[in-house]
Amino acid sequence: MKKLFWDYLIEVEEIKVKLDKHGMVKEESYHLLKVAHDTFNLKILDEVLSYLPKEKHKEFLKELDEKPDNPKLLEVLKKEVEDIENKIKEVVKNVKQEILEKIEEITD
């Protein structure tokens, strides 16, 4: 998995604990955590692009592709989008809740 500049906002420990609680084997747990991480990334990117002015999309995506872990990308976003860090945190919170609920559904 590529490291992204927003990774520090994603906390998956609660998801790991829930998977362990339901007796997931290591391979299953790893696969589900990868799916969870991919889901976080897609939802965050969607949120970022929904607020970022369209004329900035191409440049932002190019920079994200070239240096996905560059913390300066967040600084660029902060200049363009008011309160973007909290918007990302809200997405993370909602996605984590959805994932935890899905784990409950599939393990009941």
mmCIF file of N, CA and C in Angstrom, residues 7-108:
data_model
loop_
_atom_site.group_PDB
_atom_site.id
_atom_site.type_symbol
_atom_site.label_atom_id
_atom_site.label_comp_id
_atom_site.label_asym_id
_atom_site.label_seq_id
_atom_site.Cartn_x
_atom_site.Cartn_y
_atom_site.Cartn_z
ATOM 1 N N ASP A 7 -2.595 9.679 5.706
ATOM 2 C CA ASP A 7 -2.614 8.430 6.480
ATOM 3 C C ASP A 7 -2.618 8.651 7.989
ATOM 4 N N TYR A 8 -1.994 9.715 8.452
ATOM 5 C CA TYR A 8 -1.951 9.956 9.901
ATOM 6 C C TYR A 8 -3.346 10.216 10.475
ATOM 7 N N LEU A 9 -4.303 10.523 9.613
ATOM 8 C CA LEU A 9 -5.676 10.767 10.069
ATOM 9 C C LEU A 9 -6.501 9.477 10.156
ATOM 10 N N ILE A 10 -5.976 8.400 9.591
ATOM 11 C CA ILE A 10 -6.716 7.140 9.547
ATOM 12 C C ILE A 10 -6.259 6.241 10.691
ATOM 13 N N GLU A 11 -7.183 5.866 11.544
ATOM 14 C CA GLU A 11 -6.908 4.996 12.690
ATOM 15 C C GLU A 11 -7.686 3.697 12.493
ATOM 16 N N VAL A 12 -6.961 2.599 12.309
ATOM 17 C CA VAL A 12 -7.622 1.319 12.038
ATOM 18 C C VAL A 12 -7.554 0.343 13.211
ATOM 19 N N GLU A 13 -7.022 0.772 14.332
ATOM 20 C CA GLU A 13 -6.867 -0.136 15.472
ATOM 21 C C GLU A 13 -8.201 -0.750 15.902
ATOM 22 N N GLU A 14 -9.243 0.056 15.941
ATOM 23 C CA GLU A 14 -10.559 -0.459 16.343
ATOM 24 C C GLU A 14 -11.055 -1.520 15.354
ATOM 25 N N ILE A 15 -10.747 -1.334 14.090
ATOM 26 C CA ILE A 15 -11.122 -2.318 13.067
ATOM 27 C C ILE A 15 -10.334 -3.604 13.280
ATOM 28 N N LYS A 16 -9.026 -3.493 13.547
ATOM 29 C CA LYS A 16 -8.194 -4.673 13.815
ATOM 30 C C LYS A 16 -8.731 -5.450 15.010
ATOM 31 N N VAL A 17 -9.064 -4.726 16.069
ATOM 32 C CA VAL A 17 -9.580 -5.364 17.289
ATOM 33 C C VAL A 17 -10.869 -6.114 16.983
ATOM 34 N N LYS A 18 -11.751 -5.484 16.223
ATOM 35 C CA LYS A 18 -13.035 -6.106 15.875
ATOM 36 C C LYS A 18 -12.798 -7.376 15.049
ATOM 37 N N LEU A 19 -11.872 -7.327 14.099
ATOM 38 C CA LEU A 19 -11.565 -8.506 13.287
ATOM 39 C C LEU A 19 -10.983 -9.616 14.154
ATOM 40 N N ASP A 20 -10.068 -9.266 15.047
ATOM 41 C CA ASP A 20 -9.477 -10.256 15.950
ATOM 42 C C ASP A 20 -10.537 -10.872 16.854
ATOM 43 N N LYS A 21 -11.446 -10.040 17.331
ATOM 44 C CA LYS A 21 -12.515 -10.500 18.227
ATOM 45 C C LYS A 21 -13.370 -11.572 17.555
ATOM 46 N N HIS A 22 -13.529 -11.431 16.250
ATOM 47 C CA HIS A 22 -14.362 -12.386 15.520
ATOM 48 C C HIS A 22 -13.553 -13.537 14.930
ATOM 49 N N GLY A 23 -12.308 -13.667 15.367
ATOM 50 C CA GLY A 23 -11.503 -14.819 15.004
ATOM 51 C C GLY A 23 -11.056 -14.882 13.556
ATOM 52 N N MET A 24 -10.891 -13.754 12.927
ATOM 53 C CA MET A 24 -10.412 -13.747 11.545
ATOM 54 C C MET A 24 -8.979 -14.272 11.518
ATOM 55 N N VAL A 25 -8.688 -15.143 10.556
ATOM 56 C CA VAL A 25 -7.311 -15.606 10.404
ATOM 57 C C VAL A 25 -6.482 -14.468 9.821
ATOM 58 N N LYS A 26 -5.178 -14.565 9.977
ATOM 59 C CA LYS A 26 -4.281 -13.472 9.612
ATOM 60 C C LYS A 26 -4.477 -13.012 8.160
ATOM 61 N N GLU A 27 -4.590 -13.961 7.227
ATOM 62 C CA GLU A 27 -4.736 -13.612 5.812
ATOM 63 C C GLU A 27 -6.049 -12.874 5.557
ATOM 64 N N GLU A 28 -7.129 -13.352 6.165
ATOM 65 C CA GLU A 28 -8.428 -12.684 6.011
ATOM 66 C C GLU A 28 -8.373 -11.280 6.599
ATOM 67 N N SER A 29 -7.797 -11.176 7.777
ATOM 68 C CA SER A 29 -7.699 -9.891 8.455
ATOM 69 C C SER A 29 -6.878 -8.911 7.621
ATOM 70 N N TYR A 30 -5.741 -9.373 7.085
ATOM 71 C CA TYR A 30 -4.899 -8.516 6.250
ATOM 72 C C TYR A 30 -5.673 -8.046 5.027
ATOM 73 N N HIS A 31 -6.361 -8.965 4.370
ATOM 74 C CA HIS A 31 -7.136 -8.610 3.171
ATOM 75 C C HIS A 31 -8.221 -7.583 3.511
ATOM 76 N N LEU A 32 -8.951 -7.806 4.580
ATOM 77 C CA LEU A 32 -10.020 -6.880 4.960
ATOM 78 C C LEU A 32 -9.465 -5.515 5.377
ATOM 79 N N LEU A 33 -8.316 -5.500 6.027
ATOM 80 C CA LEU A 33 -7.697 -4.218 6.383
ATOM 81 C C LEU A 33 -7.228 -3.469 5.139
ATOM 82 N N LYS A 34 -6.752 -4.204 4.138
ATOM 83 C CA LYS A 34 -6.358 -3.565 2.878
ATOM 84 C C LYS A 34 -7.583 -2.973 2.194
ATOM 85 N N VAL A 35 -8.678 -3.720 2.169
ATOM 86 C CA VAL A 35 -9.926 -3.208 1.586
ATOM 87 C C VAL A 35 -10.383 -1.965 2.354
ATOM 88 N N ALA A 36 -10.290 -2.014 3.677
ATOM 89 C CA ALA A 36 -10.680 -0.860 4.498
ATOM 90 C C ALA A 36 -9.809 0.349 4.160
ATOM 91 N N HIS A 37 -8.510 0.132 4.062
ATOM 92 C CA HIS A 37 -7.595 1.231 3.750
ATOM 93 C C HIS A 37 -7.901 1.813 2.366
ATOM 94 N N ASP A 38 -8.139 0.944 1.395
ATOM 95 C CA ASP A 38 -8.499 1.409 0.049
ATOM 96 C C ASP A 38 -9.796 2.209 0.081
ATOM 97 N N THR A 39 -10.746 1.755 0.880
ATOM 98 C CA THR A 39 -12.026 2.459 1.003
ATOM 99 C C THR A 39 -11.822 3.843 1.612
ATOM 100 N N PHE A 40 -11.033 3.909 2.678
ATOM 101 C CA PHE A 40 -10.712 5.214 3.270
ATOM 102 C C PHE A 40 -10.126 6.143 2.205
ATOM 103 N N ASN A 41 -9.150 5.636 1.462
ATOM 104 C CA ASN A 41 -8.467 6.475 0.476
ATOM 105 C C ASN A 41 -9.408 6.973 -0.613
ATOM 106 N N LEU A 42 -10.257 6.097 -1.115
ATOM 107 C CA LEU A 42 -11.195 6.515 -2.167
ATOM 108 C C LEU A 42 -12.190 7.551 -1.658
ATOM 109 N N LYS A 43 -12.718 7.324 -0.472
ATOM 110 C CA LYS A 43 -13.695 8.262 0.092
ATOM 111 C C LYS A 43 -13.048 9.611 0.419
ATOM 112 N N ILE A 44 -11.830 9.574 0.929
ATOM 113 C CA ILE A 44 -11.129 10.826 1.235
ATOM 114 C C ILE A 44 -10.837 11.587 -0.053
ATOM 115 N N LEU A 45 -10.340 10.888 -1.055
ATOM 116 C CA LEU A 45 -10.049 11.549 -2.327
ATOM 117 C C LEU A 45 -11.316 12.146 -2.929
ATOM 118 N N ASP A 46 -12.406 11.418 -2.861
ATOM 119 C CA ASP A 46 -13.681 11.934 -3.356
ATOM 120 C C ASP A 46 -14.073 13.214 -2.612
ATOM 121 N N GLU A 47 -13.920 13.203 -1.307
ATOM 122 C CA GLU A 47 -14.253 14.380 -0.491
ATOM 123 C C GLU A 47 -13.358 15.566 -0.856
ATOM 124 N N VAL A 48 -12.070 15.313 -0.953
ATOM 125 C CA VAL A 48 -11.124 16.377 -1.294
ATOM 126 C C VAL A 48 -11.483 16.991 -2.642
ATOM 127 N N LEU A 49 -11.728 16.146 -3.638
ATOM 128 C CA LEU A 49 -12.037 16.656 -4.976
ATOM 129 C C LEU A 49 -13.387 17.362 -5.026
ATOM 130 N N SER A 50 -14.295 16.974 -4.157
ATOM 131 C CA SER A 50 -15.604 17.635 -4.152
ATOM 132 C C SER A 50 -15.504 19.082 -3.654
ATOM 133 N N TYR A 51 -14.499 19.383 -2.851
ATOM 134 C CA TYR A 51 -14.311 20.740 -2.327
ATOM 135 C C TYR A 51 -13.255 21.536 -3.101
ATOM 136 N N LEU A 52 -12.290 20.853 -3.649
ATOM 137 C CA LEU A 52 -11.221 21.529 -4.381
ATOM 138 C C LEU A 52 -11.771 22.068 -5.703
ATOM 139 N N PRO A 53 -11.477 23.322 -6.031
ATOM 140 C CA PRO A 53 -11.957 23.865 -7.308
ATOM 141 C C PRO A 53 -11.517 22.984 -8.485
ATOM 142 N N LYS A 54 -12.413 22.774 -9.431
ATOM 143 C CA LYS A 54 -12.143 21.873 -10.561
ATOM 144 C C LYS A 54 -10.853 22.216 -11.299
ATOM 145 N N GLU A 55 -10.561 23.493 -11.424
ATOM 146 C CA GLU A 55 -9.353 23.885 -12.152
ATOM 147 C C GLU A 55 -8.069 23.477 -11.421
ATOM 148 N N LYS A 56 -8.177 23.059 -10.174
ATOM 149 C CA LYS A 56 -7.019 22.616 -9.383
ATOM 150 C C LYS A 56 -6.874 21.093 -9.356
ATOM 151 N N HIS A 57 -7.877 20.369 -9.854
ATOM 152 C CA HIS A 57 -7.870 18.907 -9.784
ATOM 153 C C HIS A 57 -6.657 18.289 -10.462
ATOM 154 N N LYS A 58 -6.408 18.679 -11.708
ATOM 155 C CA LYS A 58 -5.335 18.053 -12.484
ATOM 156 C C LYS A 58 -3.981 18.212 -11.788
ATOM 157 N N GLU A 59 -3.680 19.413 -11.363
ATOM 158 C CA GLU A 59 -2.408 19.677 -10.691
ATOM 159 C C GLU A 59 -2.306 18.896 -9.376
ATOM 160 N N PHE A 60 -3.384 18.900 -8.602
ATOM 161 C CA PHE A 60 -3.385 18.179 -7.326
ATOM 162 C C PHE A 60 -3.180 16.678 -7.548
ATOM 163 N N LEU A 61 -3.909 16.102 -8.498
ATOM 164 C CA LEU A 61 -3.798 14.664 -8.760
ATOM 165 C C LEU A 61 -2.416 14.292 -9.288
ATOM 166 N N LYS A 62 -1.834 15.153 -10.080
ATOM 167 C CA LYS A 62 -0.474 14.915 -10.585
ATOM 168 C C LYS A 62 0.506 14.882 -9.414
ATOM 169 N N GLU A 63 0.412 15.854 -8.535
ATOM 170 C CA GLU A 63 1.301 15.902 -7.368
ATOM 171 C C GLU A 63 1.056 14.721 -6.432
ATOM 172 N N LEU A 64 -0.192 14.351 -6.262
ATOM 173 C CA LEU A 64 -0.529 13.201 -5.418
ATOM 174 C C LEU A 64 0.056 11.917 -6.000
ATOM 175 N N ASP A 65 0.004 11.780 -7.313
ATOM 176 C CA ASP A 65 0.554 10.599 -7.978
ATOM 177 C C ASP A 65 2.076 10.549 -7.852
ATOM 178 N N GLU A 66 2.720 11.695 -7.987
ATOM 179 C CA GLU A 66 4.182 11.746 -7.955
ATOM 180 C C GLU A 66 4.754 11.586 -6.550
ATOM 181 N N LYS A 67 4.134 12.220 -5.578
ATOM 182 C CA LYS A 67 4.626 12.163 -4.188
ATOM 183 C C LYS A 67 3.437 12.057 -3.240
ATOM 184 N N PRO A 68 2.831 10.880 -3.166
ATOM 185 C CA PRO A 68 1.602 10.733 -2.379
ATOM 186 C C PRO A 68 1.761 10.976 -0.880
ATOM 187 N N ASP A 69 2.982 10.853 -0.378
ATOM 188 C CA ASP A 69 3.189 11.036 1.064
ATOM 189 C C ASP A 69 3.699 12.436 1.417
ATOM 190 N N ASN A 70 3.719 13.334 0.453
ATOM 191 C CA ASN A 70 4.219 14.688 0.681
ATOM 192 C C ASN A 70 3.251 15.478 1.571
ATOM 193 N N PRO A 71 3.675 15.828 2.792
ATOM 194 C CA PRO A 71 2.781 16.558 3.704
ATOM 195 C C PRO A 71 2.424 17.956 3.197
ATOM 196 N N LYS A 72 3.180 18.466 2.240
ATOM 197 C CA LYS A 72 2.877 19.788 1.681
ATOM 198 C C LYS A 72 1.565 19.773 0.901
ATOM 199 N N LEU A 73 1.136 18.598 0.484
ATOM 200 C CA LEU A 73 -0.151 18.505 -0.209
ATOM 201 C C LEU A 73 -1.288 18.955 0.700
ATOM 202 N N LEU A 74 -1.187 18.621 1.965
ATOM 203 C CA LEU A 74 -2.216 19.071 2.909
ATOM 204 C C LEU A 74 -2.180 20.591 3.036
ATOM 205 N N GLU A 75 -1.003 21.153 3.032
ATOM 206 C CA GLU A 75 -0.885 22.614 3.110
ATOM 207 C C GLU A 75 -1.515 23.274 1.889
ATOM 208 N N VAL A 76 -1.314 22.683 0.732
ATOM 209 C CA VAL A 76 -1.939 23.190 -0.497
ATOM 210 C C VAL A 76 -3.459 23.142 -0.352
ATOM 211 N N LEU A 77 -3.966 22.020 0.137
ATOM 212 C CA LEU A 77 -5.417 21.880 0.316
ATOM 213 C C LEU A 77 -5.960 22.889 1.324
ATOM 214 N N LYS A 78 -5.225 23.107 2.390
ATOM 215 C CA LYS A 78 -5.677 24.052 3.419
ATOM 216 C C LYS A 78 -5.824 25.464 2.860
ATOM 217 N N LYS A 79 -5.003 25.801 1.874
ATOM 218 C CA LYS A 79 -5.101 27.122 1.244
ATOM 219 C C LYS A 79 -6.315 27.216 0.331
ATOM 220 N N GLU A 80 -6.717 26.083 -0.216
ATOM 221 C CA GLU A 80 -7.809 26.055 -1.189
ATOM 222 C C GLU A 80 -9.174 25.755 -0.570
ATOM 223 N N VAL A 81 -9.157 24.963 0.497
ATOM 224 C CA VAL A 81 -10.419 24.474 1.069
ATOM 225 C C VAL A 81 -10.435 24.746 2.569
ATOM 226 N N GLU A 82 -11.395 25.534 2.984
ATOM 227 C CA GLU A 82 -11.523 25.855 4.400
ATOM 228 C C GLU A 82 -11.818 24.594 5.209
ATOM 229 N N ASP A 83 -11.073 24.404 6.280
ATOM 230 C CA ASP A 83 -11.314 23.324 7.239
ATOM 231 C C ASP A 83 -11.216 21.924 6.621
ATOM 232 N N ILE A 84 -10.344 21.753 5.625
ATOM 233 C CA ILE A 84 -10.250 20.467 4.926
ATOM 234 C C ILE A 84 -9.819 19.331 5.847
ATOM 235 N N GLU A 85 -8.953 19.609 6.791
ATOM 236 C CA GLU A 85 -8.497 18.550 7.692
ATOM 237 C C GLU A 85 -9.668 17.975 8.493
ATOM 238 N N ASN A 86 -10.537 18.821 8.991
ATOM 239 C CA ASN A 86 -11.710 18.334 9.724
ATOM 240 C C ASN A 86 -12.699 17.630 8.807
ATOM 241 N N LYS A 87 -12.786 18.071 7.573
ATOM 242 C CA LYS A 87 -13.652 17.391 6.607
ATOM 243 C C LYS A 87 -13.142 15.967 6.364
ATOM 244 N N ILE A 88 -11.831 15.834 6.246
ATOM 245 C CA ILE A 88 -11.229 14.507 6.062
ATOM 246 C C ILE A 88 -11.461 13.654 7.305
ATOM 247 N N LYS A 89 -11.271 14.236 8.478
ATOM 248 C CA LYS A 89 -11.503 13.496 9.727
ATOM 249 C C LYS A 89 -12.942 12.996 9.813
ATOM 250 N N GLU A 90 -13.878 13.796 9.365
ATOM 251 C CA GLU A 90 -15.289 13.395 9.387
ATOM 252 C C GLU A 90 -15.533 12.221 8.437
ATOM 253 N N VAL A 91 -14.917 12.261 7.272
ATOM 254 C CA VAL A 91 -15.026 11.142 6.328
ATOM 255 C C VAL A 91 -14.461 9.880 6.968
ATOM 256 N N VAL A 92 -13.293 9.997 7.578
ATOM 257 C CA VAL A 92 -12.653 8.848 8.229
ATOM 258 C C VAL A 92 -13.569 8.272 9.306
ATOM 259 N N LYS A 93 -14.137 9.132 10.111
ATOM 260 C CA LYS A 93 -15.050 8.695 11.183
ATOM 261 C C LYS A 93 -16.240 7.932 10.601
ATOM 262 N N ASN A 94 -16.843 8.474 9.554
ATOM 263 C CA ASN A 94 -18.017 7.837 8.946
ATOM 264 C C ASN A 94 -17.671 6.512 8.277
ATOM 265 N N VAL A 95 -16.557 6.492 7.561
ATOM 266 C CA VAL A 95 -16.145 5.259 6.884
ATOM 267 C C VAL A 95 -15.811 4.184 7.911
ATOM 268 N N LYS A 96 -15.112 4.566 8.972
ATOM 269 C CA LYS A 96 -14.769 3.586 10.013
ATOM 270 C C LYS A 96 -16.032 2.994 10.628
ATOM 271 N N GLN A 97 -17.017 3.825 10.885
ATOM 272 C CA GLN A 97 -18.277 3.340 11.446
ATOM 273 C C GLN A 97 -18.961 2.364 10.486
ATOM 274 N N GLU A 98 -18.975 2.701 9.202
ATOM 275 C CA GLU A 98 -19.569 1.805 8.200
ATOM 276 C C GLU A 98 -18.847 0.462 8.171
ATOM 277 N N ILE A 99 -17.522 0.502 8.219
ATOM 278 C CA ILE A 99 -16.730 -0.730 8.180
ATOM 279 C C ILE A 99 -17.002 -1.574 9.419
ATOM 280 N N LEU A 100 -17.034 -0.952 10.581
ATOM 281 C CA LEU A 100 -17.312 -1.691 11.817
ATOM 282 C C LEU A 100 -18.699 -2.332 11.771
ATOM 283 N N GLU A 101 -19.674 -1.615 11.234
ATOM 284 C CA GLU A 101 -21.025 -2.171 11.098
ATOM 285 C C GLU A 101 -21.037 -3.349 10.130
ATOM 286 N N LYS A 102 -20.303 -3.243 9.027
ATOM 287 C CA LYS A 102 -20.238 -4.340 8.048
ATOM 288 C C LYS A 102 -19.584 -5.574 8.659
ATOM 289 N N ILE A 103 -18.543 -5.367 9.458
ATOM 290 C CA ILE A 103 -17.892 -6.499 10.121
ATOM 291 C C ILE A 103 -18.892 -7.203 11.022
ATOM 292 N N GLU A 104 -19.682 -6.432 11.760
ATOM 293 C CA GLU A 104 -20.714 -7.026 12.618
ATOM 294 C C GLU A 104 -21.712 -7.834 11.787
ATOM 295 N N GLU A 105 -22.133 -7.272 10.649
ATOM 296 C CA GLU A 105 -23.104 -7.962 9.789
ATOM 297 C C GLU A 105 -22.564 -9.290 9.278
ATOM 298 N N ILE A 106 -21.315 -9.296 8.820
ATOM 299 C CA ILE A 106 -20.785 -10.520 8.206
ATOM 300 C C ILE A 106 -20.317 -11.548 9.222
ATOM 301 N N THR A 107 -20.186 -11.154 10.479
ATOM 302 C CA THR A 107 -19.709 -12.102 11.484
ATOM 303 C C THR A 107 -20.809 -12.579 12.426
ATOM 304 N N ASP A 108 -22.009 -12.077 12.245
ATOM 305 C CA ASP A 108 -23.119 -12.527 13.111
ATOM 306 C C ASP A 108 -23.677 -13.853 12.659
#
